[in-house]
Amino acid sequence: MVEQRVEPAKKAAQVLHKKLQGCMHSHTGLDAEKRMKKLPLMMLSVSMAESLKDFDAESSIRRVLEMCCFMEKMLASMLADFEMKVEKDVLEPLNKLSEDDLPEILKNKKQFAKLTTDWNSARTKSQASTGPQAKQDGLREEVEEAWRRLESIKDQYSADLYHFATKEDDYANYFIRLLELQAEYHKHSHEFLDKNISELKENHSQKGSQLSLSNQKVYGEPLLSHLSESNREIAVPIEECIHMLLRTGMTEEGLFRLAAAASVVKRLKMCLDQEAVDHSEFSMDPHAVAGALKGYLRELPEPLMTSELYNDWFKAAGEKDLPEKLEQFRVLLKQLPPENYNNLRYLVQFLSLLSEQQAVNKMSPSNIAIVLGPNLLWPRSEGEAFDMASASSVQVVTVIEPLIQYSSSLFPEALPFEIPVLPEVPDVSQESNSTASQDSEGLVKSGSISRSGTSTWASPVNETPNHQNKSSSSSSPLDPVPPAAPRLLLKQRDQLQTRVRAAVPPRSRALIRTCWSRFWRLLQELWSRSPCHTNEYNILQVYIIALYYLETYIFEEWLN
């Protein structure tokens, strides 16, 4: 029945109008420009525009944010247009239906029911009347008046119901129109996003490929790819780390075995990835350098000694006859790709050089093989003859240790490792008699390193200063240096080294090297000029004077 659908229609229009209004992102009744400013998407676009100002013009984040800013603004414009259409085609008609049209029908329905009751009451009263004729005539007139009013409202109510019946489909179309507007909005938004995202990705990938040519990742990349792109023979992490270790790590106890701070290793790996390493920053932490080198070897997609030869290496290592074992090793080395062979040779010859200092650094060929072996050789899969656990413990030592011990025989091509030269420090006096060049840890390089000889690294305290033998004079006789001096200076040197490391910020490693070299030159100069240094008291005086000059120099360097 038509009249039974009026009340549910009014309720539905009223409730849905309220809920739909709550879905709107902007206030109703505003023009397009004001409505757009209130939209969250527009606020997001404005925030993006403000954020990109902090980036330089070459930043990829800036370029993407610029495009996102434009796209969010266009989406806000589309949303504002969509909401204006919804307001005009759906919200306003629903509001009129629930607040004007249907309430008028329900009002007439209520009036029709009341007048029907009044007419029935007047008719009953007239029929029951037995009084004078005049009274009966008055009651009949009331009945007729009630009937006329009833007929009038009945005609109006019937017209309203007829109008509702004819308009019911139109009312239903309001909700269809809502779906059409939503479909249109989402379709246009999707087309806009799809087109612009594709363009953004294309431009971003082109720019990214250009940047990748000059900023290739090193860690985790295949060895051949890295060497080809960088036009190098030795991988950056291997060469750079070995250079730094040659400077400060040759006598470091437990090198490759003791772990460094993870944050320092991570920062060094990032610098190696960018091929921009400041040796002065990381050389003073050889354990971090060793950790970065181990990390590079471990993260190679293919081990340096190749998984393809995995079983062959262990088979050759199991040979009891040493000459035959070495011959099989030579055969396997020839089977390595050229890039693997060159980098393995470079690394192994350095490790052999490192093992020559095992009396100090406690890293024998066996110890080195234990800590580095699993990073040089591992199986392609867990189903190989040996699993990773065994390869990383005992059996891998049988492969790596002979490579280090007999590196000069297995790799006859000698590599002249060039030890980085420290910055020159001005002499305290033109008459300085110190002729040794020192590194940042007090190590002396008295000659070049070759494969045929032993390492020439040594502590400066093992070489007594060269004092000229002068005859006694009445002015300032110079006595020979007492045996106690080197021992005492060595003790004070260690204390000074600790103080300098604690005083200088981590990023001022270059200052440490300069100050350290300056200290030894000052100490030797003051020692040579000391009128009397036959007892430990005067030795301490010389040390205190040198330390004063050193700390003054550090302070002046920081001020500058």
XYZ file of C-alpha atoms in Angstrom:
560
model
C 0.000 0.000 0.000
C 1.273 3.439 -0.934
C 0.316 5.215 2.297
C 2.188 2.561 4.326
C 5.462 3.387 2.514
C 5.408 7.109 3.351
C 6.591 6.812 6.945
C 9.516 4.405 6.163
C 10.508 6.635 3.248
C 10.661 9.696 5.499
C 12.712 7.814 8.102
C 15.142 6.450 5.495
C 15.635 9.848 3.853
C 16.232 11.500 7.223
C 18.738 8.937 8.519
C 20.659 8.527 5.260
C 20.900 12.269 4.734
C 22.548 12.598 8.136
C 24.954 9.689 7.568
C 25.893 10.799 4.071
C 26.564 14.295 5.340
C 28.951 12.760 7.855
C 30.896 11.164 4.991
C 31.634 14.528 3.449
C 35.192 15.837 3.931
C 34.200 19.497 3.737
C 31.428 21.689 5.051
C 28.290 21.938 2.952
C 27.219 25.193 1.437
C 30.742 26.412 0.579
C 31.953 27.345 -2.877
C 34.539 25.206 -4.652
C 37.612 27.191 -3.591
C 36.725 27.420 0.100
C 35.589 23.815 0.155
C 38.879 22.684 -1.399
C 40.967 24.506 1.219
C 39.206 22.579 3.995
C 39.905 19.173 2.499
C 42.567 16.992 4.240
C 44.053 16.152 0.834
C 44.665 19.830 0.165
C 46.268 20.236 3.583
C 48.510 17.264 2.760
C 49.477 18.910 -0.534
C 50.386 22.137 1.256
C 52.520 20.217 3.787
C 54.353 18.463 0.963
C 55.037 21.803 -0.713
C 56.514 23.149 2.517
C 58.589 20.021 3.162
C 60.264 19.856 -0.236
C 61.796 23.314 0.263
C 64.378 21.803 2.611
C 65.795 19.534 -0.125
C 68.285 20.521 -2.788
C 67.226 20.532 -6.422
C 69.016 17.248 -7.181
C 67.312 15.285 -4.412
C 65.106 12.456 -5.626
C 62.878 12.959 -2.585
C 62.275 16.550 -3.658
C 61.346 15.526 -7.192
C 58.905 12.889 -5.967
C 57.397 15.258 -3.402
C 56.852 17.893 -6.087
C 54.874 15.420 -8.164
C 52.988 14.120 -5.130
C 52.125 17.694 -4.140
C 50.599 18.316 -7.570
C 48.744 14.992 -7.567
C 47.284 15.472 -4.089
C 46.106 18.949 -5.083
C 44.372 17.542 -8.172
C 42.790 14.783 -6.093
C 41.539 17.419 -3.664
C 40.016 19.327 -6.588
C 38.306 16.166 -7.839
C 37.011 15.411 -4.361
C 35.649 18.929 -3.939
C 33.858 18.662 -7.300
C 32.472 15.257 -6.340
C 31.147 16.485 -3.003
C 29.521 19.511 -4.593
C 27.682 17.208 -7.016
C 26.652 14.899 -4.182
C 25.380 17.859 -2.223
C 23.357 19.159 -5.166
C 22.033 15.874 -6.606
C 21.601 13.767 -3.466
C 21.840 15.625 -0.178
C 19.570 18.545 -1.029
C 16.796 16.363 -2.562
C 16.941 13.959 0.386
C 16.755 16.841 2.804
C 13.730 18.318 0.981
C 12.073 14.910 0.886
C 12.603 14.222 4.593
C 11.915 17.747 5.852
C 9.233 19.106 3.462
C 7.508 16.694 1.077
C 6.938 13.616 3.193
C 6.126 15.489 6.430
C 3.374 17.369 4.521
C 1.856 14.055 3.402
C 2.028 12.690 6.922
C 0.466 15.906 8.250
C -2.466 15.575 5.828
C -2.809 11.936 6.781
C -3.067 12.884 10.433
C -5.576 15.657 9.623
C -7.637 13.250 7.519
C -7.820 10.812 10.416
C -8.890 13.574 12.828
C -11.618 14.957 10.511
C -12.870 11.443 9.905
C -13.283 11.048 13.638
C -15.030 14.437 13.907
C -17.471 13.554 11.103
C -18.316 10.193 12.650
C -18.854 11.829 16.026
C -21.141 14.547 14.588
C -23.139 11.998 12.617
C -23.643 9.761 15.636
C -24.719 12.693 17.759
C -27.178 13.878 15.094
C -28.754 10.450 14.731
C -29.236 10.080 18.463
C -30.810 13.491 18.957
C -34.586 13.569 19.957
C -34.881 17.210 20.893
C -36.594 20.092 19.179
C -36.403 20.422 15.422
C -34.166 23.443 15.637
C -31.611 21.454 17.620
C -31.738 18.601 15.136
C -31.244 21.034 12.248
C -28.160 22.444 13.980
C -26.714 18.946 14.424
C -27.318 18.124 10.765
C -25.466 21.303 9.761
C -22.510 20.218 11.941
C -22.498 16.860 10.196
C -22.523 18.493 6.783
C -19.698 20.895 7.752
C -17.613 18.042 9.103
C -18.198 16.145 5.878
C -17.106 19.077 3.719
C -13.878 19.437 5.702
C -13.313 15.684 5.493
C -13.854 15.666 1.745
C -11.423 18.551 1.343
C -8.603 16.921 3.290
C -9.377 13.585 1.673
C -8.835 15.103 -1.757
C -5.575 16.694 -0.607
C -4.332 13.502 1.042
C -5.241 11.412 -1.989
C -3.393 13.843 -4.228
C -0.336 13.617 -1.956
C -0.386 9.834 -2.049
C -0.772 9.853 -5.803
C 2.147 12.291 -6.097
C 4.285 10.125 -3.805
C 3.446 7.036 -5.828
C 4.472 8.716 -9.067
C 7.651 10.133 -7.501
C 8.753 7.021 -5.617
C 11.030 5.898 -8.454
C 12.565 9.357 -8.569
C 13.244 9.171 -4.861
C 14.978 5.811 -5.366
C 17.085 7.385 -8.110
C 18.697 9.638 -5.512
C 20.630 6.638 -4.193
C 21.469 5.432 -7.685
C 22.783 8.897 -8.441
C 24.988 8.690 -5.366
C 26.568 5.487 -6.655
C 27.019 6.978 -10.120
C 28.788 10.001 -8.697
C 31.017 7.782 -6.583
C 31.856 5.613 -9.580
C 32.634 8.669 -11.692
C 34.837 10.178 -8.986
C 36.782 6.992 -8.358
C 37.152 6.315 -12.072
C 38.575 9.745 -12.806
C 40.796 9.562 -9.727
C 42.091 6.142 -10.736
C 42.795 7.240 -14.309
C 44.603 10.327 -13.068
C 46.648 8.366 -10.537
C 47.462 5.565 -12.945
C 48.730 7.953 -15.603
C 50.779 10.146 -13.293
C 52.194 7.326 -11.179
C 53.474 5.611 -14.325
C 55.094 8.842 -15.444
C 56.554 9.422 -11.984
C 58.010 5.913 -11.822
C 59.510 6.237 -15.286
C 61.197 9.543 -14.491
C 62.343 8.302 -11.100
C 63.826 5.097 -12.530
C 65.660 7.025 -15.243
C 67.161 9.376 -12.686
C 67.934 6.473 -10.389
C 69.766 4.620 -13.153
C 71.868 7.710 -13.828
C 72.728 8.020 -10.157
C 73.530 4.316 -9.909
C 76.289 4.727 -12.479
C 78.183 6.949 -10.055
C 76.948 5.434 -6.779
C 77.002 1.669 -7.186
C 76.520 -0.491 -4.158
C 79.540 -2.587 -3.231
C 78.433 -4.870 -0.401
C 76.341 -7.805 -1.554
C 77.166 -7.208 -5.225
C 78.878 -9.822 -7.434
C 82.632 -9.343 -7.491
C 82.903 -9.134 -11.286
C 80.105 -6.547 -11.527
C 81.756 -4.317 -8.948
C 85.189 -4.561 -10.566
C 83.802 -3.868 -14.038
C 81.770 -0.860 -12.958
C 84.583 0.645 -10.892
C 87.331 -0.298 -13.381
C 89.425 -1.852 -10.624
C 91.403 -5.035 -10.185
C 90.979 -5.310 -6.413
C 87.605 -4.770 -4.740
C 87.273 -1.492 -2.865
C 86.593 -3.002 0.598
C 89.508 -5.431 0.283
C 92.039 -2.854 -0.888
C 90.933 0.010 1.363
C 90.658 -2.124 4.498
C 94.058 -3.710 3.917
C 95.622 -0.280 3.446
C 94.195 0.857 6.771
C 95.246 -2.348 8.529
C 98.778 -2.025 7.181
C 98.930 1.325 8.899
C 97.530 0.499 12.323
C 96.507 -3.125 12.595
C 99.583 -5.275 12.086
C 100.335 -5.551 15.793
C 96.733 -5.358 17.005
C 96.046 -8.385 19.166
C 93.136 -10.551 18.053
C 92.644 -8.851 14.693
C 89.703 -10.427 12.790
C 88.817 -12.284 15.997
C 87.682 -9.476 18.311
C 84.498 -7.659 17.347
C 84.262 -3.884 17.050
C 81.320 -1.584 17.739
C 78.540 -2.460 15.308
C 77.758 1.204 14.655
C 81.341 1.925 13.577
C 81.433 -1.115 11.289
C 78.112 -0.108 9.761
C 79.327 3.441 9.109
C 82.539 2.176 7.524
C 80.593 -0.195 5.276
C 78.416 2.695 4.139
C 81.529 4.715 3.301
C 82.986 1.781 1.377
C 79.714 1.439 -0.513
C 80.133 5.049 -1.616
C 83.863 4.552 -2.245
C 84.570 7.543 -0.014
C 86.548 6.377 3.017
C 88.382 8.769 5.305
C 91.330 6.701 6.511
C 92.008 9.127 9.321
C 88.569 8.407 10.776
C 88.699 4.611 10.804
C 92.398 3.684 10.914
C 92.484 4.077 14.681
C 89.912 1.283 15.050
C 91.524 -1.693 13.262
C 88.944 -4.121 14.631
C 86.192 -2.163 12.877
C 88.216 -2.234 9.660
C 88.716 -5.982 9.993
C 84.987 -6.395 10.658
C 84.111 -4.456 7.509
C 86.478 -6.626 5.469
C 85.003 -9.825 6.893
C 81.518 -8.486 6.206
C 82.325 -7.852 2.556
C 83.683 -11.368 2.056
C 80.687 -12.874 3.836
C 78.121 -10.854 1.837
C 79.493 -11.803 -1.577
C 76.842 -13.763 -3.526
C 79.553 -16.262 -4.455
C 82.481 -17.030 -2.104
C 85.858 -15.737 -3.179
C 87.121 -19.306 -3.556
C 83.872 -20.281 -5.393
C 81.289 -22.838 -4.334
C 81.908 -24.774 -7.535
C 85.342 -25.817 -6.264
C 84.117 -26.355 -2.705
C 84.675 -30.124 -2.555
C 87.869 -29.903 -4.629
C 89.461 -27.582 -2.068
C 88.806 -30.048 0.750
C 89.977 -32.947 -1.358
C 93.263 -31.170 -2.064
C 93.640 -30.182 1.599
C 93.320 -33.848 2.579
C 96.441 -34.789 0.627
C 99.127 -35.999 3.055
C 102.122 -35.241 0.870
C 102.862 -31.515 1.152
C 104.349 -30.967 -2.338
C 101.414 -32.797 -3.885
C 98.972 -30.774 -1.776
C 100.523 -27.514 -2.919
C 100.482 -28.673 -6.523
C 96.768 -29.458 -6.283
C 96.214 -26.036 -4.724
C 97.998 -24.438 -7.698
C 95.744 -26.317 -10.083
C 92.643 -25.104 -8.238
C 93.938 -21.537 -8.131
C 94.306 -21.604 -11.912
C 90.677 -22.703 -12.185
C 89.460 -19.619 -10.329
C 88.066 -16.745 -12.403
C 90.741 -14.055 -12.889
C 88.938 -11.556 -10.653
C 88.620 -14.106 -7.845
C 92.253 -15.135 -8.178
C 93.577 -11.568 -8.079
C 91.561 -10.631 -4.999
C 92.324 -13.902 -3.212
C 96.050 -13.464 -3.917
C 95.953 -9.897 -2.605
C 94.116 -10.955 0.553
C 96.177 -14.078 1.278
C 99.508 -12.305 0.851
C 98.330 -9.664 3.305
C 97.242 -12.370 5.754
C 100.655 -13.978 5.403
C 102.231 -10.645 6.244
C 99.893 -10.330 9.220
C 100.816 -13.795 10.505
C 104.485 -12.783 10.582
C 103.544 -10.578 13.545
C 101.853 -13.435 15.415
C 104.185 -13.041 18.370
C 102.489 -9.689 18.976
C 99.022 -9.945 17.450
C 98.435 -13.604 18.437
C 97.082 -14.312 14.957
C 98.858 -17.355 13.575
C 97.915 -18.786 10.162
C 95.724 -21.291 11.962
C 93.912 -18.613 13.974
C 93.424 -16.479 10.878
C 92.048 -19.474 9.002
C 89.583 -20.206 11.793
C 88.076 -16.707 11.836
C 88.260 -15.921 8.108
C 87.794 -19.348 6.543
C 83.973 -19.441 6.658
C 83.936 -16.080 4.865
C 86.095 -17.337 2.001
C 84.594 -20.731 1.281
C 81.102 -22.126 1.788
C 78.931 -24.691 -0.033
C 76.353 -23.773 -2.624
C 73.654 -25.624 -0.685
C 73.235 -27.576 2.513
C 73.282 -30.826 0.577
C 77.003 -30.656 -0.255
C 79.557 -33.084 1.088
C 80.293 -30.890 4.091
C 77.769 -28.690 5.819
C 78.385 -25.086 6.812
C 78.986 -25.943 10.443
C 81.937 -28.188 9.665
C 83.270 -25.785 7.038
C 83.322 -22.966 9.553
C 85.189 -24.900 12.208
C 87.849 -27.512 11.558
C 88.013 -28.555 7.927
C 88.109 -25.077 6.468
C 91.316 -24.493 8.421
C 92.975 -27.269 6.434
C 92.338 -25.236 3.281
C 93.026 -21.665 4.365
C 95.989 -22.284 6.673
C 98.279 -23.739 3.954
C 97.342 -20.889 1.626
C 98.664 -18.441 4.211
C 101.694 -20.493 5.247
C 102.883 -21.125 1.692
C 101.575 -18.001 0.025
C 104.973 -17.128 -1.448
C 105.031 -20.495 -3.208
C 101.368 -20.557 -4.256
C 101.395 -16.928 -5.367
C 104.844 -16.295 -6.842
C 103.830 -12.848 -8.069
C 105.008 -10.612 -5.235
C 102.719 -7.730 -4.315
C 104.560 -4.655 -3.004
C 102.101 -3.543 -0.361
C 102.399 0.216 -0.173
C 102.037 1.429 3.379
C 100.185 4.769 3.431
C 102.460 7.677 4.230
C 101.409 9.823 7.161
C 101.190 13.617 6.856
C 104.477 15.379 7.428
C 104.869 17.072 10.795
C 107.227 20.057 11.130
C 110.348 19.376 13.154
C 110.636 20.999 16.553
C 114.235 21.792 15.748
C 116.343 21.698 12.631
C 118.787 19.589 14.579
C 116.303 16.755 15.234
C 118.079 13.447 14.984
C 115.010 11.257 14.586
C 115.181 9.521 11.200
C 112.452 6.930 11.540
C 109.036 7.462 9.993
C 106.309 6.503 12.426
C 102.710 5.518 11.968
C 99.818 6.515 14.206
C 100.322 3.647 16.613
C 104.041 4.210 17.114
C 105.085 1.592 14.534
C 108.213 2.249 12.516
C 108.649 1.496 8.830
C 112.355 1.161 8.195
C 112.021 -0.167 4.672
C 109.659 -1.597 2.111
C 107.847 -4.886 2.604
C 108.529 -7.662 0.136
C 107.528 -11.271 -0.128
C 111.114 -12.438 0.102
C 111.831 -10.792 3.430
C 110.187 -10.397 6.773
C 108.055 -7.561 8.007
C 109.906 -4.432 9.015
C 107.294 -3.207 11.482
C 108.726 -2.571 14.948
C 108.081 -0.457 18.006
C 110.095 2.771 18.304
C 111.200 1.845 21.772
C 113.187 -1.032 20.358
C 115.498 1.480 18.693
C 117.270 3.790 21.066
C 117.632 7.393 19.900
C 120.841 8.119 18.014
C 122.892 10.256 20.369
C 126.211 11.517 19.168
C 129.107 10.566 21.377
C 130.438 13.847 22.609
C 133.265 14.346 24.990
C 132.584 15.892 28.344
C 132.700 19.637 28.495
C 132.274 22.131 31.236
C 129.180 23.623 29.647
C 126.715 20.797 29.027
C 128.092 17.258 28.959
C 125.752 14.642 27.462
C 125.810 11.252 29.106
C 124.781 8.064 27.306
C 121.113 7.145 27.587
C 120.636 4.890 30.624
C 118.988 1.494 30.125
C 116.055 2.603 32.255
C 115.034 5.260 29.757
C 113.459 3.072 27.038
C 111.514 1.028 29.580
C 110.226 4.082 31.390
C 109.412 5.950 28.167
C 107.539 2.915 26.892
C 105.387 2.911 30.015
C 104.748 6.638 29.745
C 104.096 6.292 26.009
C 101.258 3.832 26.678
C 99.760 6.153 29.283
C 99.996 9.099 26.909
C 98.396 7.143 24.108
C 95.429 6.350 26.361
C 95.089 10.002 27.401
C 95.199 11.285 23.828
C 92.625 8.756 22.635
C 90.309 9.732 25.477
C 90.761 13.451 24.897
C 90.384 13.682 21.127
C 86.917 13.208 19.570
C 86.473 10.051 17.442
C 86.331 12.039 14.201
C 89.634 13.812 14.928
C 91.848 10.805 14.257
C 94.158 12.782 11.994
C 94.956 15.013 14.950
C 95.958 11.977 17.007
C 98.455 10.875 14.375
C 99.946 14.355 14.066
C 100.162 14.792 17.839
C 101.671 11.344 18.334
C 104.428 11.944 15.814
C 105.022 15.397 17.259
C 105.321 13.959 20.760
C 108.106 11.523 19.840
C 110.060 14.190 18.042
C 109.706 16.558 20.983
C 110.707 13.842 23.410
C 113.799 12.884 21.451
C 114.775 16.524 20.971
C 114.362 17.331 24.665
C 116.200 14.169 25.618
C 119.144 15.035 23.433
C 119.321 18.531 24.967
C 118.866 17.448 28.579
C 122.042 18.280 30.551
C 121.575 15.366 32.874
C 119.398 12.351 32.344
C 121.093 9.638 34.295
C 118.177 8.955 36.615
C 114.486 8.285 36.270
C 113.563 11.611 37.886
C 115.068 13.591 35.023
C 113.531 11.200 32.521
C 110.128 12.037 33.951
C 110.928 15.736 33.728
C 111.664 15.369 30.019
C 108.421 13.455 29.558
C 106.366 16.096 31.429
C 107.809 18.905 29.305
C 107.027 16.996 26.108
C 103.525 16.220 27.335
C 102.957 19.899 28.129
C 103.918 20.879 24.590
C 101.738 18.134 23.164
C 98.620 19.123 25.119
C 99.198 22.778 24.232
C 99.409 21.809 20.579
C 96.150 19.830 20.797
C 94.402 22.787 22.429
C 95.655 25.171 19.742
C 94.543 22.794 16.992
C 91.020 22.650 18.417
C 90.856 26.455 18.646
C 91.834 26.744 14.993
